[in-house]
Coordinates of C-alpha atoms in Angstrom, one line a residue:
Chain A
D15 CA -4.9 -23.3 5.7
T16 CA -1.4 -24.2 6.8
A17 CA -1.1 -24.3 10.6
V18 CA 2.5 -23.2 11.0
S19 CA 4.1 -21.5 8.0
Q20 CA 7.6 -20.4 7.6
T21 CA 9.2 -18.2 4.9
P22 CA 11.4 -18.6 3.0
K23 CA 11.6 -22.4 2.5
Y24 CA 15.1 -22.1 1.2
L25 CA 17.7 -19.4 1.9
V26 CA 21.1 -19.3 0.2
T27 CA 23.4 -16.5 1.2
Q28 CA 27.0 -15.4 1.7
M29 CA 29.0 -15.5 4.9
G30 CA 28.7 -12.2 6.8
N31 CA 25.3 -11.3 5.5
D32 CA 22.2 -10.6 7.7
K33 CA 19.0 -12.6 7.1
S34 CA 15.6 -13.1 8.6
I35 CA 13.2 -16.1 8.7
K36 CA 9.5 -15.5 9.4
C37 CA 7.0 -17.8 11.1
E38 CA 3.3 -17.5 11.5
Q39 CA 0.8 -19.8 13.2
N40 CA -3.0 -19.7 12.8
L41 CA -3.8 -22.2 15.5
G42 CA -4.4 -19.6 18.2
H43 CA -1.5 -21.0 20.3
D44 CA 0.2 -19.0 23.0
T45 CA 3.7 -20.4 22.7
M46 CA 6.1 -20.5 19.7
Y47 CA 9.5 -22.0 19.3
W48 CA 12.6 -22.0 17.1
Y49 CA 14.6 -25.3 16.7
K50 CA 17.8 -25.9 14.7
Q51 CA 18.4 -29.2 12.9
D52 CA 22.0 -29.7 12.0
S53 CA 23.5 -31.8 9.2
K54 CA 23.3 -34.9 11.3
K55 CA 19.5 -34.4 11.8
F56 CA 19.9 -33.5 15.4
L57 CA 17.2 -31.1 16.7
K58 CA 17.9 -28.6 19.4
I59 CA 15.7 -25.8 20.8
M60 CA 16.9 -22.3 20.4
F61 CA 14.2 -20.0 21.7
S62 CA 10.6 -20.0 23.0
Y63 CA 8.1 -17.2 23.4
N64 CA 4.9 -17.2 25.3
N65 CA 2.5 -14.4 24.6
K66 CA 5.3 -12.3 23.1
E67 CA 7.5 -12.9 26.2
L68 CA 10.9 -14.8 25.9
I69 CA 10.8 -17.8 28.1
I70 CA 13.5 -20.1 26.7
N71 CA 16.9 -18.8 25.5
E72 CA 19.3 -21.6 25.1
T73 CA 23.0 -21.1 24.6
V74 CA 22.7 -19.5 21.2
P75 CA 25.2 -16.8 19.9
N76 CA 23.8 -13.3 20.3
R77 CA 24.0 -13.0 16.5
F78 CA 20.6 -14.7 16.6
S79 CA 17.8 -12.5 17.7
P80 CA 14.1 -13.7 17.9
K81 CA 11.3 -11.2 17.7
S82 CA 7.6 -11.8 18.4
P83 CA 5.4 -8.8 17.3
D84 CA 2.3 -10.7 18.4
K85 CA 1.5 -14.2 19.6
A86 CA 0.9 -15.5 16.1
H87 CA 4.3 -14.5 14.8
L88 CA 7.8 -15.4 15.7
N89 CA 10.7 -14.2 13.5
L90 CA 14.4 -15.1 13.7
H91 CA 17.0 -12.6 12.6
I92 CA 20.6 -13.7 12.2
N93 CA 23.5 -11.2 11.9
S94 CA 26.9 -11.9 10.4
L95 CA 26.1 -15.3 9.1
E96 CA 28.8 -18.0 9.5
L97 CA 29.3 -21.3 7.8
G98 CA 28.2 -23.2 10.9
D99 CA 24.8 -21.5 10.7
S100 CA 24.0 -23.8 7.8
A101 CA 21.1 -25.9 9.0
V102 CA 17.3 -26.4 8.8
Y103 CA 15.4 -24.1 11.1
F104 CA 12.0 -25.2 12.3
C105 CA 9.3 -23.0 13.9
A106 CA 6.7 -24.7 16.1
S107 CA 3.8 -23.7 18.3
S108 CA 1.8 -25.2 21.1
Q109 CA -0.9 -24.4 23.6
A110 CA -0.4 -25.3 27.3
D111 CA 0.9 -28.8 27.7
Q112 CA -0.3 -30.0 24.3
P113 CA 2.1 -31.3 21.6
Q114 CA 4.0 -28.8 19.5
H115 CA 3.0 -28.4 15.8
F116 CA 5.9 -27.8 13.4
G117 CA 6.4 -25.8 10.2
D118 CA 8.1 -27.4 7.2
G119 CA 11.4 -25.8 8.0
T120 CA 13.7 -23.2 6.4
R121 CA 16.9 -24.7 4.8
L122 CA 19.7 -22.1 5.3
S123 CA 22.8 -22.6 3.2
I124 CA 25.8 -20.3 3.8
L125 CA 28.3 -20.0 0.9
Chain B
A19 CA 17.8 -31.7 32.7
Q20 CA 16.6 -34.3 30.2
S21 CA 18.3 -36.5 27.7
V22 CA 17.0 -39.0 25.1
T23 CA 18.8 -41.9 23.5
Q24 CA 17.6 -43.6 20.4
L25 CA 19.5 -46.8 20.4
D26 CA 19.5 -47.4 16.6
S27 CA 20.5 -44.8 14.1
Q28 CA 19.3 -46.9 11.2
V29 CA 16.7 -49.7 11.0
P30 CA 16.2 -51.6 7.7
V31 CA 13.1 -53.7 7.5
F32 CA 11.2 -55.6 4.8
E33 CA 7.8 -54.5 3.8
E34 CA 5.0 -56.1 6.0
A35 CA 7.4 -57.1 8.7
P36 CA 7.1 -55.8 12.2
V37 CA 9.4 -53.1 13.5
E38 CA 10.4 -51.6 16.9
L39 CA 12.3 -48.4 17.3
R40 CA 13.9 -48.0 20.7
C41 CA 14.0 -44.9 22.9
N42 CA 15.3 -44.5 26.4
Y43 CA 15.3 -41.2 28.3
S44 CA 16.8 -39.7 31.4
S45 CA 15.2 -37.0 33.5
S46 CA 15.3 -35.7 37.1
V47 CA 11.6 -34.6 36.8
S48 CA 8.5 -36.2 35.3
V49 CA 8.1 -35.8 31.6
Y50 CA 5.7 -36.1 28.7
L51 CA 6.9 -38.4 25.9
F52 CA 6.5 -38.0 22.1
W53 CA 7.3 -39.7 18.8
Y54 CA 7.6 -37.5 15.8
V55 CA 8.1 -38.5 12.1
Q56 CA 10.0 -36.5 9.5
Y57 CA 9.5 -37.4 5.9
P58 CA 12.1 -36.2 3.4
N59 CA 12.2 -32.4 3.1
Q60 CA 9.3 -31.9 5.4
G61 CA 8.7 -30.8 9.0
L62 CA 8.0 -33.0 12.0
Q63 CA 4.6 -34.6 12.3
L64 CA 3.4 -36.0 15.7
L65 CA 2.9 -39.7 15.6
L66 CA 1.8 -40.2 19.2
K67 CA 2.2 -38.8 22.7
Y68 CA 2.1 -40.0 26.3
L69 CA 0.8 -37.5 28.8
S70 CA -0.7 -39.7 31.4
G71 CA -3.0 -42.7 31.9
S72 CA -2.6 -45.9 30.0
T73 CA 1.0 -46.7 29.3
L74 CA 0.1 -48.1 25.8
V75 CA -0.6 -45.3 23.4
K76 CA -1.8 -45.6 19.9
G77 CA -0.9 -43.1 17.2
I78 CA -1.5 -42.4 13.6
N79 CA -0.6 -44.7 10.7
G80 CA -0.9 -47.9 12.9
F81 CA 2.0 -47.0 15.2
E82 CA 1.9 -47.6 19.0
A83 CA 4.3 -47.1 21.9
E84 CA 4.6 -48.3 25.4
F85 CA 5.8 -46.1 28.3
N86 CA 7.8 -48.1 30.8
K87 CA 8.6 -45.9 33.8
S88 CA 10.9 -48.4 35.5
Q89 CA 13.0 -48.8 32.4
T90 CA 12.6 -45.2 31.4
S91 CA 11.8 -46.4 27.9
F92 CA 9.2 -45.4 25.2
H93 CA 9.7 -47.8 22.3
L94 CA 7.7 -47.4 19.1
R95 CA 6.2 -50.4 17.3
K96 CA 4.3 -51.2 14.2
P97 CA 3.1 -54.8 13.5
S98 CA 3.4 -54.5 9.7
V99 CA 5.3 -51.7 7.9
H100 CA 4.7 -50.2 4.5
I101 CA 7.0 -48.6 2.0
S102 CA 5.5 -45.2 2.9
D103 CA 6.8 -45.6 6.5
T104 CA 10.3 -44.8 5.2
A105 CA 11.3 -41.7 7.2
E106 CA 13.3 -40.4 10.1
Y107 CA 11.7 -41.0 13.5
F108 CA 12.4 -38.9 16.6
C109 CA 11.7 -39.6 20.2
A110 CA 11.3 -36.5 22.4
V111 CA 10.5 -35.5 26.0
S112 CA 9.4 -32.3 27.7
P113 CA 9.1 -31.6 31.4
L114 CA 5.6 -31.6 33.0
K115 CA 6.2 -28.3 34.7
G116 CA 7.9 -25.2 33.4
A117 CA 8.8 -24.2 29.9
Q118 CA 7.7 -26.8 27.4
K119 CA 10.9 -27.3 25.5
L120 CA 11.3 -30.6 23.6
V121 CA 14.5 -32.5 24.0
F122 CA 15.0 -34.9 21.1
G123 CA 16.9 -38.1 20.5
Q124 CA 19.3 -38.4 17.6
G125 CA 16.7 -39.9 15.3
T126 CA 16.3 -43.3 13.7
R127 CA 16.2 -43.7 10.0
L128 CA 13.6 -46.4 9.1
T129 CA 14.1 -47.8 5.7
I130 CA 11.5 -50.2 4.3
N131 CA 12.7 -52.6 1.6
P132 CA 10.3 -54.3 -0.9

């Protein structure tokens, strides 16, 4: 009964490939997020969706495209992967002004 | 815009000693404040939050934090640490109004030595 689940947990791929990360939450929350944690452990928001509508879009390369088919799912598609995309990507969800709940992360390694 | 500064990147402490992890923030609007903990190879777990009311907030695992508006600080404390408290700790803020994006500090690595 994991609250926020991400798949895959690990993703190793070549430069130039296209990959997707999936996120699902079973908490009934309206808002979902993607964060990137770099090699120095710094966390920065990338996107946020509220009820399938994009509400936060930080300065992220347009190779990154989020998609929310319904309010329980938020996927992240990355085109033409680059070495600098290597990071841990965290999905989170929240309801109103309550704290965000995080998934366990997807560790993306670009060879 | 908001920013968060965690003044110590690493804090080594002996087991059963007290610890304080420092956090200062800057914001042009009122914010909510949070501390999250990240154990190795895991996601972030909420330790405690300040939304309103009493400035001293108690969280899980014996941690507490005090919100000081005049000093724009939200330091985390624990009176007696355990080996299992070894982890990365993140202070974060989000604005009261508008999109609820978390702005994180750089993290503090807490290492407990026996």
